[in-house]
XYZ file of C-alpha atoms in Angstrom:
591
model
C -8.909 -72.894 -74.385
C -5.655 -72.802 -76.328
C -2.544 -74.834 -75.552
C -0.549 -73.691 -72.539
C 2.625 -73.113 -74.506
C 2.837 -69.476 -75.598
C 3.611 -68.690 -79.210
C 6.424 -66.491 -77.937
C 8.039 -66.596 -74.484
C 6.290 -64.279 -72.048
C 8.310 -61.148 -71.412
C 7.541 -61.307 -67.669
C 9.981 -64.228 -67.500
C 12.752 -61.661 -68.036
C 11.849 -60.328 -64.580
C 10.860 -63.394 -62.607
C 13.125 -65.976 -64.224
C 15.937 -63.599 -65.158
C 18.564 -65.653 -66.981
C 21.838 -65.795 -65.022
C 20.683 -63.024 -62.662
C 19.234 -64.621 -59.561
C 19.955 -61.410 -57.676
C 17.696 -59.428 -59.994
C 14.927 -62.031 -59.818
C 15.062 -61.640 -56.041
C 14.817 -57.856 -56.333
C 11.818 -58.065 -58.645
C 10.010 -60.657 -56.529
C 10.667 -59.294 -53.063
C 8.237 -56.399 -52.683
C 5.303 -58.141 -54.329
C 5.382 -60.489 -51.346
C 4.219 -57.858 -48.879
C 0.625 -58.065 -50.134
C 0.466 -61.837 -49.901
C 1.407 -62.687 -53.479
C 3.393 -65.907 -53.611
C 6.630 -66.496 -55.516
C 4.955 -69.478 -57.135
C 2.390 -67.240 -58.826
C 4.891 -64.879 -60.391
C 7.300 -67.670 -61.317
C 4.610 -70.037 -62.592
C 5.110 -69.140 -66.245
C 1.507 -67.947 -66.496
C 0.983 -64.640 -68.322
C 0.855 -61.539 -66.180
C -1.999 -59.376 -67.408
C -2.164 -55.660 -66.657
C -5.473 -53.900 -66.097
C -5.024 -50.225 -66.943
C -7.461 -48.682 -64.462
C -8.843 -45.399 -65.817
C -11.653 -45.038 -63.289
C -11.417 -42.877 -60.189
C -13.302 -40.197 -58.297
C -11.598 -37.673 -60.594
C -12.829 -39.550 -63.680
C -16.533 -40.250 -63.065
C -17.196 -41.236 -66.695
C -14.888 -44.223 -66.101
C -15.717 -44.872 -62.449
C -17.640 -48.029 -63.373
C -14.266 -49.661 -64.086
C -13.461 -49.757 -60.370
C -16.237 -52.362 -60.172
C -15.622 -53.953 -63.552
C -11.968 -54.609 -62.747
C -13.058 -57.310 -60.326
C -14.886 -59.134 -63.113
C -11.879 -58.702 -65.407
C -9.633 -60.213 -62.720
C -11.989 -63.145 -62.306
C -11.897 -63.799 -66.025
C -8.107 -63.578 -66.111
C -7.724 -65.969 -63.142
C -10.202 -68.466 -64.533
C -8.384 -68.474 -67.867
C -5.030 -69.113 -66.224
C -3.502 -65.644 -66.001
C -2.191 -63.439 -63.190
C -3.986 -60.030 -63.039
C -2.245 -56.830 -61.977
C -4.343 -53.678 -61.787
C -2.636 -50.281 -61.989
C -3.812 -46.669 -62.303
C -3.449 -44.527 -65.377
C -3.508 -40.754 -65.642
C -7.113 -39.548 -65.119
C -8.897 -37.821 -67.984
C -12.247 -36.136 -67.337
C -13.567 -34.068 -70.235
C -15.994 -31.907 -68.271
C -13.788 -30.646 -65.463
C -10.144 -30.675 -66.623
C -8.916 -27.118 -67.165
C -7.716 -25.611 -69.444
C -8.732 -28.686 -71.495
C -8.648 -32.468 -71.235
C -6.946 -32.488 -74.630
C -3.686 -31.860 -72.790
C -4.092 -35.213 -71.080
C -4.456 -37.526 -74.055
C -0.776 -37.339 -74.932
C 0.274 -37.239 -71.282
C -1.739 -40.384 -70.505
C -0.323 -41.993 -73.627
C 3.259 -41.343 -72.560
C 2.829 -42.563 -69.001
C 1.037 -45.709 -70.168
C 3.855 -46.447 -72.627
C 6.357 -46.295 -69.778
C 4.258 -48.619 -67.608
C 3.665 -51.204 -70.318
C 7.299 -51.152 -71.410
C 9.006 -50.989 -68.048
C 6.990 -53.452 -65.951
C 6.619 -57.267 -66.204
C 3.364 -57.282 -68.175
C 2.645 -59.775 -70.930
C -0.661 -58.258 -72.061
C -3.048 -55.513 -71.008
C -6.749 -54.727 -70.682
C -7.326 -51.074 -71.581
C -10.306 -49.690 -69.659
C -11.873 -46.850 -71.611
C -14.863 -44.563 -71.523
C -14.420 -40.791 -71.447
C -13.393 -39.270 -74.766
C -9.609 -39.352 -74.744
C -9.106 -42.428 -72.588
C -9.754 -44.576 -75.660
C -7.244 -43.074 -78.123
C -4.637 -42.632 -75.364
C -4.796 -46.332 -74.518
C -4.781 -47.488 -78.133
C -1.883 -45.188 -79.035
C 0.146 -46.602 -76.141
C -0.751 -50.178 -77.031
C 0.527 -49.598 -80.572
C 3.761 -48.073 -79.377
C 4.523 -50.921 -76.967
C 2.760 -53.660 -78.970
C 1.985 -56.264 -76.359
C -1.372 -58.070 -76.653
C -4.070 -55.571 -75.737
C -7.849 -55.506 -75.583
C -10.233 -52.589 -75.001
C -12.973 -52.828 -72.383
C -15.390 -49.915 -72.678
C -17.163 -48.768 -69.542
C -20.351 -48.062 -71.478
C -22.745 -45.111 -71.616
C -25.002 -43.877 -68.859
C -28.664 -44.795 -68.825
C -30.872 -42.524 -70.906
C -31.641 -39.155 -69.337
C -35.197 -37.848 -69.027
C -36.460 -34.355 -68.153
C -40.062 -33.176 -68.227
C -41.115 -36.252 -70.160
C -38.470 -35.936 -72.878
C -35.148 -37.660 -73.481
C -32.197 -35.426 -72.648
C -28.769 -36.430 -73.880
C -25.571 -35.655 -72.025
C -23.769 -32.658 -73.445
C -26.304 -32.103 -76.197
C -28.890 -30.817 -73.717
C -26.335 -28.312 -72.415
C -25.695 -26.750 -75.819
C -29.412 -26.675 -76.592
C -30.285 -25.238 -73.171
C -27.521 -22.652 -73.458
C -29.314 -21.190 -76.471
C -32.682 -21.333 -74.726
C -31.262 -19.559 -71.669
C -29.804 -16.788 -73.825
C -33.133 -16.430 -75.628
C -34.918 -16.045 -72.282
C -36.940 -19.235 -72.674
C -35.700 -20.907 -69.465
C -34.177 -19.865 -66.140
C -30.736 -20.787 -64.854
C -32.272 -23.312 -62.456
C -34.143 -24.972 -65.308
C -30.859 -25.062 -67.235
C -29.123 -26.825 -64.347
C -32.029 -29.229 -63.831
C -32.052 -30.269 -67.492
C -28.275 -30.740 -67.525
C -28.153 -32.854 -64.382
C -31.117 -34.958 -65.524
C -29.023 -36.115 -68.463
C -26.634 -38.006 -66.156
C -28.766 -40.595 -64.298
C -26.164 -43.331 -63.699
C -22.535 -44.329 -63.925
C -21.103 -44.324 -67.434
C -19.923 -41.954 -70.127
C -22.083 -39.736 -72.390
C -25.309 -41.413 -73.483
C -25.258 -39.488 -76.776
C -23.076 -40.203 -79.813
C -20.548 -37.720 -78.480
C -16.831 -38.322 -78.505
C -16.947 -41.027 -75.817
C -19.503 -43.223 -77.608
C -17.839 -42.481 -80.937
C -14.355 -43.483 -79.814
C -15.509 -46.657 -78.079
C -17.503 -47.623 -81.183
C -14.342 -46.958 -83.195
C -12.309 -49.213 -80.879
C -14.786 -52.019 -81.561
C -14.738 -51.301 -85.300
C -10.947 -51.373 -85.332
C -11.184 -54.864 -83.879
C -9.785 -54.095 -80.432
C -12.929 -54.905 -78.400
C -15.008 -58.050 -78.242
C -18.109 -57.838 -80.470
C -20.894 -55.769 -78.940
C -18.717 -54.328 -76.195
C -18.968 -50.596 -76.785
C -22.717 -49.935 -76.581
C -23.643 -51.876 -73.419
C -24.850 -49.312 -70.849
C -22.580 -49.154 -67.819
C -25.149 -50.357 -65.208
C -26.426 -53.333 -67.255
C -25.522 -56.827 -66.111
C -24.171 -57.507 -69.593
C -21.410 -54.979 -68.921
C -20.050 -57.079 -66.056
C -20.365 -60.194 -68.205
C -18.423 -58.483 -70.982
C -15.726 -57.552 -68.459
C -15.383 -61.202 -67.407
C -15.170 -62.427 -71.001
C -12.655 -59.708 -71.814
C -10.483 -60.960 -68.942
C -10.712 -64.493 -70.259
C -9.928 -63.493 -73.816
C -6.826 -61.411 -73.057
C -5.176 -64.484 -71.516
C -5.751 -66.407 -74.740
C -4.409 -63.456 -76.718
C -1.257 -63.536 -74.619
C -0.719 -67.199 -75.507
C -1.545 -66.531 -79.164
C 0.699 -63.430 -79.204
C -2.070 -61.483 -80.983
C -0.859 -57.886 -80.852
C -2.291 -54.455 -81.714
C -0.141 -54.013 -84.814
C -1.563 -57.287 -86.165
C -5.036 -55.757 -85.973
C -4.540 -52.043 -86.697
C -4.247 -52.161 -90.479
C -5.016 -49.367 -92.915
C -8.291 -51.124 -93.736
C -9.226 -51.019 -90.055
C -8.795 -47.247 -89.936
C -10.736 -46.747 -93.174
C -13.596 -48.714 -91.610
C -13.344 -46.461 -88.546
C -13.786 -43.419 -90.800
C -16.844 -45.031 -92.389
C -18.301 -45.905 -88.984
C -17.863 -42.313 -87.827
C -20.017 -41.049 -90.688
C -22.884 -43.509 -90.490
C -23.357 -43.069 -86.719
C -23.088 -39.256 -86.842
C -19.897 -39.443 -84.815
C -17.926 -36.701 -83.139
C -15.640 -34.361 -85.065
C -13.021 -35.270 -82.461
C -12.775 -38.625 -84.237
C -10.682 -36.945 -86.937
C -7.622 -36.072 -84.817
C -7.976 -39.212 -82.687
C -8.207 -41.609 -85.655
C -5.289 -39.813 -87.276
C -3.216 -40.028 -84.088
C -3.971 -43.717 -83.515
C -3.107 -44.479 -87.123
C 0.177 -42.591 -86.981
C 1.246 -44.413 -83.838
C 0.378 -47.688 -85.575
C 2.463 -46.713 -88.604
C -0.574 -46.210 -90.876
C -1.013 -43.102 -93.024
C -4.458 -41.497 -93.095
C -4.799 -38.587 -95.526
C -7.323 -35.821 -96.072
C -8.412 -37.713 -99.191
C -9.361 -40.704 -97.040
C -11.933 -38.584 -95.225
C -13.261 -37.358 -98.575
C -13.417 -40.796 -100.209
C -14.253 -43.152 -97.347
C -16.225 -40.836 -95.066
C -18.127 -37.985 -96.713
C -20.165 -39.920 -99.351
C -21.721 -42.274 -96.797
C -25.170 -41.754 -95.244
C -26.266 -41.176 -91.657
C -28.143 -44.303 -90.543
C -28.059 -44.111 -86.723
C -30.882 -42.094 -85.183
C -28.990 -40.975 -82.083
C -28.345 -37.540 -80.607
C -26.833 -35.106 -81.486
C -27.472 -35.890 -85.183
C -30.624 -37.880 -84.420
C -33.318 -38.401 -81.804
C -32.537 -41.250 -79.386
C -29.892 -42.249 -76.826
C -27.569 -45.064 -75.845
C -29.910 -47.617 -74.281
C -31.932 -47.902 -77.465
C -28.732 -48.104 -79.548
C -27.654 -51.079 -77.459
C -31.023 -52.805 -77.829
C -30.914 -52.141 -81.572
C -27.692 -54.128 -81.841
C -24.947 -51.577 -81.292
C -21.869 -51.573 -83.477
C -22.340 -55.090 -84.959
C -25.681 -53.997 -86.422
C -24.154 -50.814 -87.835
C -21.283 -52.745 -89.401
C -23.800 -55.231 -90.867
C -25.251 -52.346 -92.880
C -21.818 -51.243 -94.045
C -20.894 -54.785 -95.037
C -24.065 -55.316 -97.042
C -23.398 -52.036 -98.836
C -19.881 -53.168 -99.735
C -18.315 -50.502 -97.524
C -16.571 -52.702 -94.930
C -13.363 -54.712 -94.851
C -14.979 -57.585 -92.975
C -12.191 -60.109 -93.413
C -9.959 -58.404 -90.837
C -8.783 -60.232 -87.715
C -10.015 -58.896 -84.373
C -9.207 -59.509 -80.715
C -11.863 -62.224 -80.726
C -9.550 -64.313 -82.886
C -12.180 -64.263 -85.628
C -12.845 -61.974 -88.559
C -14.838 -58.790 -88.028
C -17.681 -59.984 -90.263
C -18.258 -63.151 -88.220
C -20.158 -61.326 -85.453
C -22.424 -58.997 -87.475
C -26.223 -59.138 -87.664
C -29.226 -57.137 -88.827
C -30.890 -54.765 -86.370
C -34.369 -55.525 -84.997
C -35.074 -51.745 -84.712
C -35.346 -49.938 -88.025
C -36.335 -46.643 -86.408
C -33.010 -46.569 -84.557
C -30.779 -47.968 -87.302
C -32.039 -47.141 -90.772
C -31.321 -49.302 -93.819
C -28.291 -48.070 -95.728
C -30.472 -47.146 -98.711
C -33.099 -45.359 -96.561
C -30.922 -43.113 -94.378
C -31.644 -40.099 -92.250
C -29.287 -38.067 -94.468
C -27.197 -38.641 -97.569
C -23.540 -37.547 -97.848
C -23.304 -37.221 -94.066
C -19.549 -37.312 -93.473
C -17.075 -34.565 -92.705
C -16.373 -32.056 -95.453
C -12.639 -31.352 -95.665
C -11.813 -27.752 -96.537
C -8.737 -25.709 -97.407
C -8.081 -22.156 -98.524
C -5.950 -19.117 -97.833
C -6.885 -19.244 -94.126
C -5.751 -22.825 -93.518
C -4.521 -25.977 -95.255
C -6.982 -28.274 -93.488
C -10.263 -28.015 -91.606
C -13.406 -30.122 -91.315
C -17.135 -29.498 -91.110
C -19.662 -32.023 -89.782
C -22.587 -32.238 -92.172
C -24.873 -34.618 -90.279
C -25.798 -31.872 -87.795
C -26.633 -29.158 -90.341
C -30.149 -28.078 -89.371
C -32.911 -27.188 -91.808
C -32.710 -23.622 -90.489
C -28.984 -23.362 -91.219
C -29.361 -25.004 -94.611
C -32.189 -22.676 -95.607
C -30.370 -19.531 -94.524
C -26.904 -20.257 -95.903
C -26.911 -23.165 -98.348
C -29.944 -22.755 -100.602
C -29.330 -19.508 -102.460
C -30.537 -20.155 -106.031
C -27.560 -20.519 -108.325
C -25.124 -20.648 -105.365
C -26.254 -23.729 -103.513
C -23.814 -24.750 -100.748
C -21.921 -21.483 -101.156
C -22.131 -18.540 -98.777
C -20.265 -15.394 -97.850
C -20.215 -13.317 -94.702
C -18.267 -10.695 -92.814
C -15.916 -12.066 -90.185
C -16.271 -11.210 -86.506
C -13.003 -12.308 -84.905
C -12.471 -13.358 -81.279
C -9.136 -14.052 -79.592
C -10.002 -17.013 -77.431
C -13.133 -18.026 -75.550
C -12.828 -15.309 -72.920
C -12.932 -12.634 -75.610
C -15.946 -14.308 -77.216
C -17.956 -14.525 -73.982
C -17.010 -10.973 -73.044
C -17.989 -9.369 -76.351
C -20.522 -11.581 -78.158
C -23.465 -9.424 -77.046
C -21.751 -6.105 -77.762
C -23.998 -4.266 -80.290
C -20.907 -2.456 -81.594
C -19.773 -5.678 -83.261
C -22.676 -5.395 -85.669
C -23.308 -9.142 -85.813
C -26.067 -9.941 -88.297
C -27.765 -13.047 -89.622
C -25.047 -13.309 -92.289
C -21.978 -12.825 -90.074
C -19.311 -15.506 -89.706
C -17.952 -15.941 -86.176
C -14.211 -16.699 -86.039
C -12.274 -17.841 -82.978
C -8.504 -18.266 -82.860
C -5.904 -19.123 -80.266
C -7.786 -22.367 -79.553
C -5.422 -24.932 -81.081
C -2.911 -27.359 -79.544
C -0.287 -24.636 -79.106
C -2.467 -21.594 -78.621
C -4.863 -22.767 -75.920
C -2.761 -24.973 -75.059
C -4.072 -28.438 -75.855
C -6.882 -27.401 -78.256
C -10.192 -26.473 -76.672
C -13.822 -27.293 -77.421
C -14.816 -23.668 -77.947
C -15.565 -23.384 -81.667
C -19.282 -24.205 -81.292
C -20.079 -20.546 -80.616
C -23.718 -19.493 -80.470
C -25.108 -16.234 -81.903
C -25.606 -13.191 -79.684
C -28.698 -13.175 -77.477
C -30.475 -10.663 -79.718
C -30.365 -13.043 -82.680
C -31.346 -16.048 -80.558
C -34.443 -14.179 -79.367
C -35.354 -13.686 -83.028
C -35.072 -17.426 -83.697
C -31.623 -17.419 -85.314
C -30.134 -20.438 -83.529
C -26.864 -20.774 -85.427
C -24.371 -18.820 -87.494
C -21.421 -20.085 -89.517
C -18.462 -20.445 -87.182
C -14.808 -21.070 -87.890
C -11.898 -21.802 -85.555
C -8.577 -23.492 -84.983
C -9.863 -25.397 -81.961
C -12.443 -28.148 -81.536
C -16.036 -28.532 -80.423
C -17.750 -30.939 -78.078
C -18.645 -34.246 -79.659
C -22.142 -33.758 -78.271
C -22.581 -30.447 -80.092
C -25.052 -29.981 -82.927
C -23.076 -27.118 -84.482
C -21.967 -27.438 -88.132
C -18.781 -25.532 -87.331
C -15.662 -25.381 -89.478
C -12.987 -26.425 -87.040
C -9.515 -27.944 -86.555
C -8.156 -25.221 -88.868
C -4.494 -26.120 -89.423
C -1.960 -24.654 -89.151
C -3.373 -22.813 -86.153
C -3.045 -19.081 -85.581
C -0.460 -19.494 -82.797
C 2.080 -20.958 -85.229
C 1.400 -18.625 -88.141
C -1.810 -19.980 -89.654
C -4.158 -17.734 -91.595
C -6.575 -17.171 -88.728
C -3.766 -15.110 -87.227
C -4.041 -12.436 -89.908
C -7.803 -12.423 -90.568
C -9.570 -9.303 -89.260
C -13.133 -8.448 -88.288
C -14.888 -7.124 -91.354
C -13.008 -9.334 -93.802
C -15.313 -11.011 -96.265
C -15.082 -14.824 -96.080
C -16.336 -17.078 -98.855
C -17.121 -20.730 -98.108
C -17.799 -23.139 -100.971
C -18.783 -26.576 -99.728
C -18.973 -27.876 -103.300
C -15.247 -27.377 -103.880
C -14.090 -27.587 -100.259
C -12.754 -24.024 -100.226
C -12.748 -21.404 -97.467
C -11.070 -18.115 -98.321
C -10.861 -14.627 -96.945
C -11.440 -12.225 -99.843
C -8.331 -10.212 -99.075
C -5.645 -9.235 -101.586
C -2.310 -11.052 -101.607
C -0.558 -7.757 -100.891
C -2.688 -7.108 -97.810
C -2.186 -10.664 -96.591
C 1.590 -10.274 -96.943
C 1.468 -6.991 -95.009
C -0.496 -8.591 -92.180
C 1.745 -11.651 -92.068
C 4.718 -9.393 -91.485
C 3.203 -8.329 -88.173
C 3.348 -10.215 -84.863
C 1.340 -13.347 -84.193
C -1.748 -13.041 -81.971
C -0.829 -13.298 -78.310
C -1.685 -16.481 -76.411
C -1.649 -17.149 -72.662
C 1.640 -18.174 -71.086
C 2.123 -21.785 -70.047
C 0.994 -22.381 -66.471
C 2.631 -25.764 -65.856
C 5.725 -27.652 -67.042
C 3.584 -30.069 -69.039
C 1.859 -27.239 -70.901
C 5.245 -25.943 -72.016
C 6.490 -29.401 -72.986
C 3.311 -30.096 -74.928
C 3.478 -26.787 -76.784
C 7.052 -27.476 -77.805
C 6.333 -30.962 -79.164
C 2.726 -31.103 -80.345
C 1.672 -31.132 -83.993
C -1.472 -29.839 -85.656
C -4.985 -31.233 -85.361
C -4.761 -32.095 -89.057
C -1.957 -34.494 -88.114
C -3.667 -35.831 -85.001
C -2.259 -33.451 -82.393
C 0.476 -35.977 -81.626
C 3.745 -35.403 -79.839
C 5.815 -35.346 -82.993
C 8.871 -36.879 -81.341
C 6.800 -39.872 -80.181
C 5.365 -41.257 -83.412
C 8.674 -42.841 -84.447
C 8.520 -45.259 -81.478
C 6.720 -48.489 -82.318
C 6.792 -52.090 -81.086
C 9.117 -51.088 -78.247
C 8.343 -54.250 -76.248
C 10.502 -56.231 -78.655
C 13.476 -54.926 -76.658
C 13.493 -55.712 -72.946
C 14.568 -52.742 -70.825
C 17.838 -52.951 -68.906
C 17.966 -54.241 -65.334
C 17.565 -51.570 -62.684
C 20.280 -52.672 -60.236
């Protein structure tokens, strides 16, 4: 245990030992007394540690943290700190309408205000469901008090009819089977519910597992934290050790901006590729980097992400689920492969107080984690595209199926190049209403386009780009078509969609002027996606009105639409990214 003299005076002393303002100290102390807290505790000079509680009945992916918080508190107390648990804005990917993407920035803002305005010297960020992780890390960067991430962990593996079923992934697979007439609605529901057998977040390498693995890779979690399944005893032990460690971090004054270097974010990009991570990692990594004052460019995804292989055999890009990933070594074993391949900045400091490379080891399970030179797939990162329809979009290559590759990417002399006629939908409602309309003339070579799904258009940006073919094609065994959109897709999806098209149609992007019947050419070799429409015709279309989008339904939707940037730039509130290290200035007294 470190010395009991903090490297820098604890900011909570400005509340509970307010210089020359005994009246304000009395105000700050008084109401804490009604729950039995003693003045001696708050005035002891010990660090006051916040526990940002993200679990609730409205956030079942994070509900495990209601239990884990008790272990965190025990660790904080035993290490000589004073714990204070508080709620944060709930984020639940599955049920939040019109999209949980609205809540990442809202949770970020409210957490900034809590961490800045209350007498907290450090914080434990409890994470799990997709956007709870970037929201917490973004806020920690803005405020810049010592912070550590405690993941809630994935659910236990799901099983249905003798086979592993992964959360989310089984829904997208079963959706196609239902449309093809292979299963009934009840069988669809049974398979979906079987994928969620315990507390925890998605047991696939969807956005939740991806973002928590990224938090560990960035150096913000203790080694091995992210992959421990929620119900395992090791999860409670990790919570206790996290509580202990954040007290030491408070004394050491080890802060997020000490850890979140450019090299850390480049390693996060590399990690995303080799585990077959969610496409949602792109805007979240970009947003976290911007709030930390680090620039991540499109070239970084090309150079540090795309050329790497897929080595983790986990759904949706692979076969297995979270329990086996944990037993195979989790993130430390993945990073061991990257380090041995010379693709990791292992000399970075982490919340453990040691370098990242100090805690890495080789996996005992080579079926789950392949050697770097014997991967599941080569060149498995995101392809970054541009063209006359957008300046930026990405495509996930690790989920390109053999069927898709054979149909679209293996034309002799035009490998990785394909063309098709666009079929355009204005939002998800239009898609679901018309996808099976024979009048659309959708064929095996059509390209499905969806617009109005970005941060402004939806609002918030929705996971609707992973569109499936019409039922008639599914019944013929055509399981996927090229799809393109200005929204997102579920991190558990196995669709090789082109998504995050920026600028989006609602603010004048090219998807606003594309029309059904336009020929679209996609060249994955050069990273180009273009509608084969003359410049004169494009100019004529641009002179017309933008596609209509739904009106805002709440004040926050309107505020978000007015302030949010593109997915290419992280979908941040553009007025917020200038605020950084705000804890260096103590807020004014309130009376």
